[in-house]
PDB file of C-alpha atoms in Angstrom:
ATOM      1  CA  MET A 127     -20.327  99.981-209.472  1.00  0.00           C
ATOM      2  CA  LYS A 128     -21.655  97.868-206.629  1.00  0.00           C
ATOM      3  CA  ARG A 129     -19.660 100.131-204.247  1.00  0.00           C
ATOM      4  CA  LEU A 130     -21.606 103.187-205.368  1.00  0.00           C
ATOM      5  CA  LEU A 131     -24.906 101.447-205.060  1.00  0.00           C
ATOM      6  CA  ILE A 132     -24.997 101.627-201.192  1.00  0.00           C
ATOM      7  CA  PRO A 133     -24.167 105.303-200.740  1.00  0.00           C
ATOM      8  CA  LEU A 134     -26.731 106.083-203.734  1.00  0.00           C
ATOM      9  CA  ALA A 135     -29.387 104.090-201.949  1.00  0.00           C
ATOM     10  CA  LEU A 136     -28.650 105.817-198.682  1.00  0.00           C
ATOM     11  CA  PHE A 137     -28.657 109.124-200.203  1.00  0.00           C
ATOM     12  CA  LEU A 138     -31.961 108.569-202.081  1.00  0.00           C
ATOM     13  CA  GLY A 139     -33.585 107.438-198.800  1.00  0.00           C
ATOM     14  CA  LEU A 140     -32.442 110.570-196.913  1.00  0.00           C
ATOM     15  CA  ALA A 141     -33.616 112.669-199.868  1.00  0.00           C
ATOM     16  CA  VAL A 142     -37.065 111.123-199.834  1.00  0.00           C
ATOM     17  CA  PHE A 143     -37.312 111.609-195.988  1.00  0.00           C
ATOM     18  CA  LEU A 144     -36.143 115.263-196.306  1.00  0.00           C
ATOM     19  CA  ALA A 145     -38.548 115.892-199.093  1.00  0.00           C
ATOM     20  CA  ILE A 146     -41.365 114.630-197.088  1.00  0.00           C
ATOM     21  CA  GLY A 147     -40.440 116.532-193.965  1.00  0.00           C
ATOM     22  CA  LEU A 148     -39.874 119.786-195.744  1.00  0.00           C
ATOM     23  CA  SER A 149     -43.106 119.706-197.603  1.00  0.00           C
ATOM     24  CA  ARG A 150     -45.169 119.351-194.417  1.00  0.00           C
ATOM     25  CA  ASP A 151     -46.148 122.283-192.267  1.00  0.00           C
ATOM     26  CA  PRO A 152     -44.757 121.900-188.639  1.00  0.00           C
ATOM     27  CA  ARG A 153     -47.400 124.437-187.536  1.00  0.00           C
ATOM     28  CA  GLU A 154     -50.276 121.976-188.324  1.00  0.00           C
ATOM     29  CA  VAL A 155     -50.505 119.703-185.354  1.00  0.00           C
ATOM     30  CA  PRO A 156     -53.014 116.880-185.910  1.00  0.00           C
ATOM     31  CA  SER A 157     -55.995 117.401-183.485  1.00  0.00           C
ATOM     32  CA  PRO A 158     -56.752 114.515-181.178  1.00  0.00           C
ATOM     33  CA  LEU A 159     -60.390 115.852-181.197  1.00  0.00           C
ATOM     34  CA  VAL A 160     -61.251 114.783-184.654  1.00  0.00           C
ATOM     35  CA  GLY A 161     -63.717 112.013-184.248  1.00  0.00           C
ATOM     36  CA  LYS A 162     -64.627 113.006-180.715  1.00  0.00           C
ATOM     37  CA  PRO A 163     -67.691 114.967-179.558  1.00  0.00           C
ATOM     38  CA  ALA A 164     -67.376 118.548-179.756  1.00  0.00           C
ATOM     39  CA  PRO A 165     -66.737 119.920-176.199  1.00  0.00           C
ATOM     40  CA  HIS A 166     -69.736 121.284-174.439  1.00  0.00           C
ATOM     41  CA  PHE A 167     -70.021 125.045-173.631  1.00  0.00           C
ATOM     42  CA  ILE A 168     -72.647 127.724-173.105  1.00  0.00           C
ATOM     43  CA  LEU A 169     -71.537 131.214-174.093  1.00  0.00           C
ATOM     44  CA  PRO A 170     -73.190 134.507-174.547  1.00  0.00           C
ATOM     45  CA  ARG A 171     -73.943 135.574-178.192  1.00  0.00           C
ATOM     46  CA  LEU A 172     -72.365 138.575-179.786  1.00  0.00           C
ATOM     47  CA  GLU A 173     -75.706 139.544-181.212  1.00  0.00           C
ATOM     48  CA  PRO A 174     -78.080 138.704-178.295  1.00  0.00           C
ATOM     49  CA  SER A 175     -81.223 139.385-180.313  1.00  0.00           C
ATOM     50  CA  ALA A 176     -81.939 135.725-181.276  1.00  0.00           C
ATOM     51  CA  GLY A 177     -81.327 134.411-177.833  1.00  0.00           C
ATOM     52  CA  PRO A 178     -78.903 135.121-174.906  1.00  0.00           C
ATOM     53  CA  THR A 179     -76.669 132.149-175.149  1.00  0.00           C
ATOM     54  CA  PHE A 180     -75.296 129.478-177.578  1.00  0.00           C
ATOM     55  CA  ALA A 181     -74.399 125.893-176.946  1.00  0.00           C
ATOM     56  CA  PRO A 182     -73.268 123.326-179.492  1.00  0.00           C
ATOM     57  CA  SER A 183     -76.125 121.034-178.451  1.00  0.00           C
ATOM     58  CA  ASP A 184     -78.441 123.708-180.214  1.00  0.00           C
ATOM     59  CA  MET A 185     -77.120 122.472-183.481  1.00  0.00           C
ATOM     60  CA  TYR A 186     -77.852 118.824-182.775  1.00  0.00           C
ATOM     61  CA  GLY A 187     -79.126 116.987-185.799  1.00  0.00           C
ATOM     62  CA  ARG A 188     -77.462 119.325-188.267  1.00  0.00           C
ATOM     63  CA  VAL A 189     -74.104 119.405-189.947  1.00  0.00           C
ATOM     64  CA  TRP A 190     -72.464 122.762-189.219  1.00  0.00           C
ATOM     65  CA  LEU A 191     -69.210 124.722-189.080  1.00  0.00           C
ATOM     66  CA  LEU A 192     -67.637 126.342-186.121  1.00  0.00           C
ATOM     67  CA  ASN A 193     -65.115 128.988-187.024  1.00  0.00           C
ATOM     68  CA  VAL A 194     -62.818 130.453-184.456  1.00  0.00           C
ATOM     69  CA  TRP A 195     -62.083 134.136-185.225  1.00  0.00           C
ATOM     70  CA  ALA A 196     -61.182 137.437-183.546  1.00  0.00           C
ATOM     71  CA  SER A 197     -61.100 141.008-184.787  1.00  0.00           C
ATOM     72  CA  TRP A 198     -57.408 141.289-183.825  1.00  0.00           C
ATOM     73  CA  CYS A 199     -56.468 138.274-185.934  1.00  0.00           C
ATOM     74  CA  VAL A 200     -54.754 139.263-189.112  1.00  0.00           C
ATOM     75  CA  SER A 201     -55.255 135.982-191.093  1.00  0.00           C
ATOM     76  CA  CYS A 202     -59.069 136.101-190.388  1.00  0.00           C
ATOM     77  CA  LYS A 203     -59.126 139.074-192.680  1.00  0.00           C
ATOM     78  CA  GLU A 204     -57.683 136.916-195.386  1.00  0.00           C
ATOM     79  CA  GLU A 205     -60.252 134.232-194.728  1.00  0.00           C
ATOM     80  CA  HIS A 206     -63.095 136.484-194.474  1.00  0.00           C
ATOM     81  CA  PRO A 207     -64.176 136.711-198.077  1.00  0.00           C
ATOM     82  CA  VAL A 208     -64.177 132.931-198.306  1.00  0.00           C
ATOM     83  CA  LEU A 209     -66.429 132.597-195.441  1.00  0.00           C
ATOM     84  CA  LEU A 210     -68.786 135.235-196.871  1.00  0.00           C
ATOM     85  CA  GLU A 211     -68.930 133.272-200.085  1.00  0.00           C
ATOM     86  CA  PHE A 212     -69.600 130.119-198.175  1.00  0.00           C
ATOM     87  CA  ALA A 213     -72.398 131.667-196.197  1.00  0.00           C
ATOM     88  CA  ARG A 214     -73.974 132.952-199.345  1.00  0.00           C
ATOM     89  CA  SER A 215     -74.124 129.401-200.712  1.00  0.00           C
ATOM     90  CA  GLY A 216     -76.203 128.538-197.699  1.00  0.00           C
ATOM     91  CA  GLU A 217     -74.809 125.083-197.566  1.00  0.00           C
ATOM     92  CA  VAL A 218     -74.634 124.618-193.804  1.00  0.00           C
ATOM     93  CA  PRO A 219     -74.778 127.045-190.823  1.00  0.00           C
ATOM     94  CA  LEU A 220     -71.563 128.705-190.003  1.00  0.00           C
ATOM     95  CA  VAL A 221     -71.208 129.646-186.351  1.00  0.00           C
ATOM     96  CA  GLY A 222     -68.544 131.977-185.089  1.00  0.00           C
ATOM     97  CA  LEU A 223     -66.505 131.769-181.952  1.00  0.00           C
ATOM     98  CA  ASP A 224     -65.194 135.128-181.124  1.00  0.00           C
ATOM     99  CA  TYR A 225     -61.894 134.238-179.372  1.00  0.00           C
ATOM    100  CA  LYS A 226     -60.390 136.485-176.608  1.00  0.00           C
ATOM    101  CA  ASP A 227     -61.879 139.564-178.176  1.00  0.00           C
ATOM    102  CA  GLN A 228     -63.492 142.892-177.236  1.00  0.00           C
ATOM    103  CA  PRO A 229     -67.244 142.523-178.224  1.00  0.00           C
ATOM    104  CA  VAL A 230     -67.184 146.228-179.342  1.00  0.00           C
ATOM    105  CA  ASP A 231     -64.369 145.498-181.824  1.00  0.00           C
ATOM    106  CA  ALA A 232     -65.853 142.300-182.877  1.00  0.00           C
ATOM    107  CA  ARG A 233     -69.335 143.928-183.693  1.00  0.00           C
ATOM    108  CA  ARG A 234     -67.602 146.673-185.591  1.00  0.00           C
ATOM    109  CA  TRP A 235     -65.504 144.069-187.547  1.00  0.00           C
ATOM    110  CA  LEU A 236     -68.714 142.303-188.615  1.00  0.00           C
ATOM    111  CA  THR A 237     -70.496 145.593-189.677  1.00  0.00           C
ATOM    112  CA  GLU A 238     -67.486 146.786-191.685  1.00  0.00           C
ATOM    113  CA  MET A 239     -66.538 143.537-193.359  1.00  0.00           C
ATOM    114  CA  GLY A 240     -69.890 141.699-193.579  1.00  0.00           C
ATOM    115  CA  ASN A 241     -71.196 138.974-191.215  1.00  0.00           C
ATOM    116  CA  PRO A 242     -70.942 135.311-192.575  1.00  0.00           C
ATOM    117  CA  TYR A 243     -72.084 133.765-189.371  1.00  0.00           C
ATOM    118  CA  VAL A 244     -75.609 132.704-188.425  1.00  0.00           C
ATOM    119  CA  MET A 245     -74.454 133.656-184.833  1.00  0.00           C
ATOM    120  CA  SER A 246     -71.211 134.311-182.863  1.00  0.00           C
ATOM    121  CA  ALA A 247     -70.522 133.187-179.316  1.00  0.00           C
ATOM    122  CA  ILE A 248     -68.180 135.145-177.142  1.00  0.00           C
ATOM    123  CA  ASP A 249     -65.190 133.295-175.633  1.00  0.00           C
ATOM    124  CA  ALA A 250     -63.873 136.241-173.739  1.00  0.00           C
ATOM    125  CA  ASP A 251     -61.189 134.430-171.688  1.00  0.00           C
ATOM    126  CA  GLY A 252     -60.250 131.711-174.243  1.00  0.00           C
ATOM    127  CA  ARG A 253     -61.441 128.744-172.011  1.00  0.00           C
ATOM    128  CA  VAL A 254     -63.628 127.245-174.647  1.00  0.00           C
ATOM    129  CA  GLY A 255     -60.803 127.728-177.115  1.00  0.00           C
ATOM    130  CA  ILE A 256     -58.668 125.585-174.865  1.00  0.00           C
ATOM    131  CA  ASN A 257     -61.244 122.816-174.682  1.00  0.00           C
ATOM    132  CA  TYR A 258     -61.143 122.763-178.593  1.00  0.00           C
ATOM    133  CA  GLY A 259     -57.410 122.709-178.694  1.00  0.00           C
ATOM    134  CA  VAL A 260     -57.244 126.162-180.378  1.00  0.00           C
ATOM    135  CA  TYR A 261     -53.760 127.452-180.714  1.00  0.00           C
ATOM    136  CA  GLY A 262     -53.769 129.534-183.800  1.00  0.00           C
ATOM    137  CA  VAL A 263     -56.761 131.733-184.920  1.00  0.00           C
ATOM    138  CA  PRO A 264     -58.432 131.187-187.313  1.00  0.00           C
ATOM    139  CA  GLU A 265     -59.465 127.585-187.006  1.00  0.00           C
ATOM    140  CA  THR A 266     -62.510 125.876-188.314  1.00  0.00           C
ATOM    141  CA  TYR A 267     -64.277 122.750-187.223  1.00  0.00           C
ATOM    142  CA  VAL A 268     -66.784 120.562-189.246  1.00  0.00           C
ATOM    143  CA  ILE A 269     -69.154 118.989-186.783  1.00  0.00           C
ATOM    144  CA  ASP A 270     -71.747 116.326-187.787  1.00  0.00           C
ATOM    145  CA  LYS A 271     -75.356 115.669-187.040  1.00  0.00           C
ATOM    146  CA  ALA A 272     -74.378 113.721-183.857  1.00  0.00           C
ATOM    147  CA  GLY A 273     -72.142 116.348-182.589  1.00  0.00           C
ATOM    148  CA  LEU A 274     -68.826 114.751-183.482  1.00  0.00           C
ATOM    149  CA  ILE A 275     -65.913 116.805-184.855  1.00  0.00           C
ATOM    150  CA  ARG A 276     -65.201 115.423-188.216  1.00  0.00           C
ATOM    151  CA  PHE A 277     -62.471 117.788-189.523  1.00  0.00           C
ATOM    152  CA  LYS A 278     -60.359 120.623-188.236  1.00  0.00           C
ATOM    153  CA  GLN A 279     -58.802 123.206-190.447  1.00  0.00           C
ATOM    154  CA  ILE A 280     -55.800 125.130-188.750  1.00  0.00           C
ATOM    155  CA  GLY A 281     -55.207 128.481-190.295  1.00  0.00           C
ATOM    156  CA  PRO A 282     -57.394 130.325-192.733  1.00  0.00           C
ATOM    157  CA  VAL A 283     -59.935 128.446-194.804  1.00  0.00           C
ATOM    158  CA  THR A 284     -59.074 128.926-198.544  1.00  0.00           C
ATOM    159  CA  THR A 285     -61.265 128.365-201.576  1.00  0.00           C
ATOM    160  CA  GLU A 286     -58.983 125.282-202.306  1.00  0.00           C
ATOM    161  CA  VAL A 287     -59.558 123.601-198.848  1.00  0.00           C
ATOM    162  CA  LEU A 288     -63.279 124.402-199.094  1.00  0.00           C
ATOM    163  CA  ARG A 289     -63.512 122.901-202.514  1.00  0.00           C
ATOM    164  CA  THR A 290     -61.368 119.853-201.926  1.00  0.00           C
ATOM    165  CA  LYS A 291     -61.948 119.005-198.241  1.00  0.00           C
ATOM    166  CA  ILE A 292     -64.761 120.779-196.529  1.00  0.00           C
ATOM    167  CA  LEU A 293     -67.587 120.777-199.165  1.00  0.00           C
ATOM    168  CA  PRO A 294     -67.168 117.161-200.167  1.00  0.00           C
ATOM    169  CA  LEU A 295     -67.207 116.238-196.397  1.00  0.00           C
ATOM    170  CA  ILE A 296     -70.372 118.152-195.795  1.00  0.00           C
ATOM    171  CA  LYS A 297     -72.058 116.414-198.659  1.00  0.00           C
ATOM    172  CA  ASP A 298     -71.094 113.127-197.157  1.00  0.00           C
ATOM    173  CA  LEU A 299     -72.152 113.945-193.721  1.00  0.00           C
ATOM    174  CA  GLN A 300     -75.553 115.266-194.865  1.00  0.00           C
ATOM    175  CA  ARG A 301     -76.534 111.940-196.219  1.00  0.00           C
TER     176      ARG A 301
ATOM    177  CA  MET B 306     -35.036 139.151-137.591  1.00  0.00           C
ATOM    178  CA  ARG B 307     -32.880 141.218-140.006  1.00  0.00           C
ATOM    179  CA  VAL B 308     -32.562 138.268-142.185  1.00  0.00           C
ATOM    180  CA  LEU B 309     -36.373 137.728-142.096  1.00  0.00           C
ATOM    181  CA  PHE B 310     -36.840 141.438-142.939  1.00  0.00           C
ATOM    182  CA  GLY B 311     -34.382 141.165-145.872  1.00  0.00           C
ATOM    183  CA  LEU B 312     -36.156 138.151-147.183  1.00  0.00           C
ATOM    184  CA  VAL B 313     -39.454 139.981-147.037  1.00  0.00           C
ATOM    185  CA  ILE B 314     -38.046 142.808-149.039  1.00  0.00           C
ATOM    186  CA  ALA B 315     -36.544 140.606-151.608  1.00  0.00           C
ATOM    187  CA  LEU B 316     -39.713 138.632-152.088  1.00  0.00           C
ATOM    188  CA  THR B 317     -41.729 141.867-152.354  1.00  0.00           C
ATOM    189  CA  VAL B 318     -39.388 143.078-155.086  1.00  0.00           C
ATOM    190  CA  PHE B 319     -39.655 139.667-156.850  1.00  0.00           C
ATOM    191  CA  ALA B 320     -43.464 139.782-156.648  1.00  0.00           C
ATOM    192  CA  ALA B 321     -43.587 143.302-157.982  1.00  0.00           C
ATOM    193  CA  HIS B 322     -41.304 142.251-160.903  1.00  0.00           C
ATOM    194  CA  ALA B 323     -43.498 139.304-161.691  1.00  0.00           C
ATOM    195  CA  GLY B 324     -46.585 141.653-161.464  1.00  0.00           C
ATOM    196  CA  ASN B 325     -48.229 141.150-164.888  1.00  0.00           C
ATOM    197  CA  ALA B 326     -48.319 137.373-164.589  1.00  0.00           C
ATOM    198  CA  GLN B 327     -51.152 137.721-162.022  1.00  0.00           C
ATOM    199  CA  PRO B 328     -50.381 134.410-160.040  1.00  0.00           C
ATOM    200  CA  LEU B 329     -53.629 133.021-158.958  1.00  0.00           C
ATOM    201  CA  SER B 330     -52.080 131.293-156.106  1.00  0.00           C
ATOM    202  CA  ASN B 331     -49.220 132.752-154.094  1.00  0.00           C
ATOM    203  CA  ASP B 332     -48.409 129.332-152.847  1.00  0.00           C
ATOM    204  CA  PRO B 333     -44.858 128.534-153.858  1.00  0.00           C
ATOM    205  CA  VAL B 334     -45.463 124.660-153.724  1.00  0.00           C
ATOM    206  CA  VAL B 335     -48.345 125.194-156.471  1.00  0.00           C
ATOM    207  CA  GLU B 336     -45.953 127.486-158.643  1.00  0.00           C
ATOM    208  CA  GLN B 337     -43.089 124.836-158.239  1.00  0.00           C
ATOM    209  CA  ARG B 338     -45.420 122.141-159.552  1.00  0.00           C
ATOM    210  CA  LEU B 339     -46.647 124.420-162.243  1.00  0.00           C
ATOM    211  CA  LEU B 340     -43.077 125.051-163.319  1.00  0.00           C
ATOM    212  CA  SER B 341     -42.075 121.326-163.347  1.00  0.00           C
ATOM    213  CA  ILE B 342     -45.193 120.462-165.450  1.00  0.00           C
ATOM    214  CA  ALA B 343     -44.887 123.347-167.833  1.00  0.00           C
ATOM    215  CA  GLU B 344     -41.210 122.612-168.418  1.00  0.00           C
ATOM    216  CA  GLU B 345     -42.373 119.178-170.001  1.00  0.00           C
ATOM    217  CA  LEU B 346     -44.703 120.869-172.298  1.00  0.00           C
ATOM    218  CA  ARG B 347     -44.227 122.581-175.710  1.00  0.00           C
ATOM    219  CA  CYS B 348     -45.714 125.955-176.386  1.00  0.00           C
ATOM    220  CA  LEU B 349     -47.756 125.369-179.644  1.00  0.00           C
ATOM    221  CA  VAL B 350     -47.613 128.917-180.753  1.00  0.00           C
ATOM    222  CA  CYS B 351     -43.741 129.294-180.570  1.00  0.00           C
ATOM    223  CA  GLN B 352     -42.849 125.555-180.902  1.00  0.00           C
ATOM    224  CA  ASN B 353     -39.209 125.695-179.933  1.00  0.00           C
ATOM    225  CA  GLU B 354     -40.075 127.187-176.456  1.00  0.00           C
ATOM    226  CA  SER B 355     -41.604 125.321-173.405  1.00  0.00           C
ATOM    227  CA  LEU B 356     -44.805 126.259-171.825  1.00  0.00           C
ATOM    228  CA  ALA B 357     -42.916 127.441-168.785  1.00  0.00           C
ATOM    229  CA  GLY B 358     -40.597 129.882-170.704  1.00  0.00           C
ATOM    230  CA  SER B 359     -43.121 131.215-173.223  1.00  0.00           C
ATOM    231  CA  ARG B 360     -44.640 134.585-173.060  1.00  0.00           C
ATOM    232  CA  ALA B 361     -47.292 133.828-175.770  1.00  0.00           C
ATOM    233  CA  ASP B 362     -50.681 134.528-174.848  1.00  0.00           C
ATOM    234  CA  LEU B 363     -51.849 130.993-175.229  1.00  0.00           C
ATOM    235  CA  ALA B 364     -49.035 129.758-172.959  1.00  0.00           C
ATOM    236  CA  GLN B 365     -50.207 132.168-170.182  1.00  0.00           C
ATOM    237  CA  ASP B 366     -53.724 131.004-170.631  1.00  0.00           C
ATOM    238  CA  LEU B 367     -52.524 127.317-170.340  1.00  0.00           C
ATOM    239  CA  ARG B 368     -50.413 128.068-167.299  1.00  0.00           C
ATOM    240  CA  ARG B 369     -53.490 129.805-165.679  1.00  0.00           C
ATOM    241  CA  GLU B 370     -55.383 126.503-166.552  1.00  0.00           C
ATOM    242  CA  ILE B 371     -52.731 124.158-165.054  1.00  0.00           C
ATOM    243  CA  ARG B 372     -52.426 126.274-161.943  1.00  0.00           C
ATOM    244  CA  GLU B 373     -56.285 126.044-161.385  1.00  0.00           C
ATOM    245  CA  LEU B 374     -56.091 122.183-161.966  1.00  0.00           C
ATOM    246  CA  ILE B 375     -53.279 121.960-159.401  1.00  0.00           C
ATOM    247  CA  VAL B 376     -55.244 124.074-156.875  1.00  0.00           C
ATOM    248  CA  GLN B 377     -58.149 121.655-157.545  1.00  0.00           C
ATOM    249  CA  GLY B 378     -56.082 118.725-156.465  1.00  0.00           C
ATOM    250  CA  GLU B 379     -55.479 116.945-159.774  1.00  0.00           C
ATOM    251  CA  SER B 380     -52.394 114.901-160.029  1.00  0.00           C
ATOM    252  CA  ASP B 381     -49.681 115.631-162.600  1.00  0.00           C
ATOM    253  CA  ALA B 382     -50.727 112.626-164.815  1.00  0.00           C
ATOM    254  CA  GLU B 383     -54.324 113.988-164.754  1.00  0.00           C
ATOM    255  CA  ILE B 384     -53.222 117.447-165.807  1.00  0.00           C
ATOM    256  CA  MET B 385     -51.028 115.880-168.643  1.00  0.00           C
ATOM    257  CA  ASP B 386     -54.106 113.999-169.925  1.00  0.00           C
ATOM    258  CA  PHE B 387     -56.069 117.097-169.775  1.00  0.00           C
ATOM    259  CA  LEU B 388     -53.669 118.823-172.188  1.00  0.00           C
ATOM    260  CA  VAL B 389     -52.872 115.879-174.355  1.00  0.00           C
ATOM    261  CA  SER B 390     -56.704 115.179-174.948  1.00  0.00           C
ATOM    262  CA  ARG B 391     -56.906 118.755-176.384  1.00  0.00           C
ATOM    263  CA  TYR B 392     -53.629 119.347-178.085  1.00  0.00           C
ATOM    264  CA  GLY B 393     -52.319 115.909-178.774  1.00  0.00           C
ATOM    265  CA  ASP B 394     -48.985 114.102-177.860  1.00  0.00           C
ATOM    266  CA  PHE B 395     -47.183 116.916-179.793  1.00  0.00           C
ATOM    267  CA  ILE B 396     -47.691 119.087-176.674  1.00  0.00           C
ATOM    268  CA  ARG B 397     -45.159 116.863-174.743  1.00  0.00           C
ATOM    269  CA  TYR B 398     -41.497 117.088-175.146  1.00  0.00           C
ATOM    270  CA  ARG B 399     -41.377 113.322-174.271  1.00  0.00           C
ATOM    271  CA  PRO B 400     -44.224 111.620-175.949  1.00  0.00           C
ATOM    272  CA  PRO B 401     -45.279 108.272-174.700  1.00  0.00           C
ATOM    273  CA  MET B 402     -44.157 104.992-176.149  1.00  0.00           C
ATOM    274  CA  LYS B 403     -46.683 103.688-178.706  1.00  0.00           C
ATOM    275  CA  PRO B 404     -46.840 102.204-182.206  1.00  0.00           C
ATOM    276  CA  THR B 405     -46.819 105.647-183.866  1.00  0.00           C
ATOM    277  CA  THR B 406     -43.882 106.853-181.822  1.00  0.00           C
ATOM    278  CA  TRP B 407     -41.820 103.544-181.890  1.00  0.00           C
ATOM    279  CA  LEU B 408     -39.739 105.027-184.817  1.00  0.00           C
ATOM    280  CA  LEU B 409     -39.204 108.288-182.918  1.00  0.00           C
ATOM    281  CA  TRP B 410     -37.848 106.559-179.864  1.00  0.00           C
ATOM    282  CA  THR B 411     -35.862 103.728-181.426  1.00  0.00           C
ATOM    283  CA  GLY B 412     -34.809 105.487-184.619  1.00  0.00           C
ATOM    284  CA  PRO B 413     -31.561 106.897-183.505  1.00  0.00           C
ATOM    285  CA  TYR B 414     -30.433 103.660-181.756  1.00  0.00           C
ATOM    286  CA  VAL B 415     -31.299 101.644-184.913  1.00  0.00           C
ATOM    287  CA  LEU B 416     -29.250 104.195-187.108  1.00  0.00           C
ATOM    288  CA  LEU B 417     -26.339 104.074-184.650  1.00  0.00           C
ATOM    289  CA  ILE B 418     -26.344 100.192-184.685  1.00  0.00           C
ATOM    290  CA  ALA B 419     -26.707  99.885-188.402  1.00  0.00           C
ATOM    291  CA  GLY B 420     -23.758 102.397-188.746  1.00  0.00           C
ATOM    292  CA  LEU B 421     -21.582 100.361-186.510  1.00  0.00           C
ATOM    293  CA  VAL B 422     -22.488  97.087-188.231  1.00  0.00           C
ATOM    294  CA  GLY B 423     -21.747  98.883-191.593  1.00  0.00           C
ATOM    295  CA  LEU B 424     -18.363  99.933-190.216  1.00  0.00           C
ATOM    296  CA  VAL B 425     -17.431  96.556-188.906  1.00  0.00           C
ATOM    297  CA  CYS B 426     -18.298  94.985-192.251  1.00  0.00           C
ATOM    298  CA  LEU B 427     -16.265  97.639-194.098  1.00  0.00           C
ATOM    299  CA  VAL B 428     -13.217  97.135-192.034  1.00  0.00           C
ATOM    300  CA  HIS B 429     -13.561  93.372-192.149  1.00  0.00           C
ATOM    301  CA  ASN B 430     -13.719  93.446-195.886  1.00  0.00           C
ATOM    302  CA  ARG B 431     -10.703  95.603-196.285  1.00  0.00           C
ATOM    303  CA  ARG B 432      -8.704  93.278-193.993  1.00  0.00           C
ATOM    304  CA  SER B 433      -9.646  90.034-195.899  1.00  0.00           C
ATOM    305  CA  LEU B 434      -8.893  91.912-199.164  1.00  0.00           C
ATOM    306  CA  ALA B 435      -5.345  92.515-198.066  1.00  0.00           C
ATOM    307  CA  MET B 436      -4.963  88.793-197.038  1.00  0.00           C
ATOM    308  CA  THR B 437      -5.604  87.405-200.555  1.00  0.00           C
ATOM    309  CA  LEU B 438      -2.442  88.221-202.303  1.00  0.00           C
ATOM    310  CA  SER B 439      -1.448  85.667-204.927  1.00  0.00           C
ATOM    311  CA  PRO B 440       1.957  83.937-204.360  1.00  0.00           C
ATOM    312  CA  GLU B 441       3.290  86.058-207.234  1.00  0.00           C
ATOM    313  CA  GLN B 442       2.170  89.180-205.560  1.00  0.00           C
ATOM    314  CA  GLN B 443       3.547  88.220-202.250  1.00  0.00           C
ATOM    315  CA  ARG B 444       7.006  87.611-203.866  1.00  0.00           C
ATOM    316  CA  GLN B 445       6.907  91.084-205.421  1.00  0.00           C
ATOM    317  CA  ALA B 446       5.817  92.621-202.051  1.00  0.00           C
ATOM    318  CA  ALA B 447       8.706  90.957-200.364  1.00  0.00           C
ATOM    319  CA  VAL B 448      11.199  92.129-202.805  1.00  0.00           C
ATOM    320  CA  LEU B 449       9.827  95.690-202.705  1.00  0.00           C
ATOM    321  CA  LEU B 450      10.046  95.682-198.889  1.00  0.00           C
ATOM    322  CA  SER B 451      13.387  94.375-198.730  1.00  0.00           C
ATOM    323  CA  GLY B 452      14.307  97.556-200.846  1.00  0.00           C
ATOM    324  CA  GLY B 453      15.827  95.367-203.676  1.00  0.00           C
ATOM    325  CA  ARG B 454      15.032  95.352-207.377  1.00  0.00           C
ATOM    326  CA  GLU B 455      13.523  92.508-209.227  1.00  0.00           C
TER     327      GLU B 455
END
């Protein structure tokens, strides 16, 4: 009996480690930017009617969301209805970062699918994306009143993520 | 002269072949440094490839970025910091030693030593088990070994 105990303990230990390892998504790399100031940029807007450029400092004093998207991005399509729903709720402003895209395609995408963004900035060469540690579009950042990144969602925002993580965090940050 | 001519042709062919990479600098020293840095880095899109070998869009952008930093005179350590501050330690194939990576670095050795200790204990136990025959058992063994019957 005692002889079986040690292999059993070893097996259980291994099983627990494997269970933890397999249930995590290796594509989700924790961002070192969470808790740090959102990197500065000045970029042209996709809809220049409201002003020629956008900078994160324009949003100072407000909680806001930065969503990295592109018309070529397949998962963005999946995420789009969720973002539209979020925009309708009018919780906080949602700003788009149109990542490595053709402005013509991007504008067409917004006309066809609906526009959840208060504005979109054009990151044509992906430089700003690199500063934000973007490696898989779509990605979404929650930025607080002081301009600090408080949360990063890698991959599409789902209603689940919105309900359990983003909305409670926004409520917390708006206080 | 002919050798030089041949070399020029060979290089031209090579450059034409590498055409769509659009090297910012044609300086072989810069390219060599870029390669040695990029081989230490993981491509985040296709995680089992290095940044040097990946054809992913992001990898090309990051190589462009590194190339520019080299041309600007940044040191290798500064370039590493640039990337780690954006993408985290995960981008490095050899993450630095710190509390969160202690297990990663020492784990294999700890397991190896634990295995060796376990093996030694097991062998030792077996030996001492064999040593403890009662006088009666030893007599039986001797009889059996000598080929006789009781």
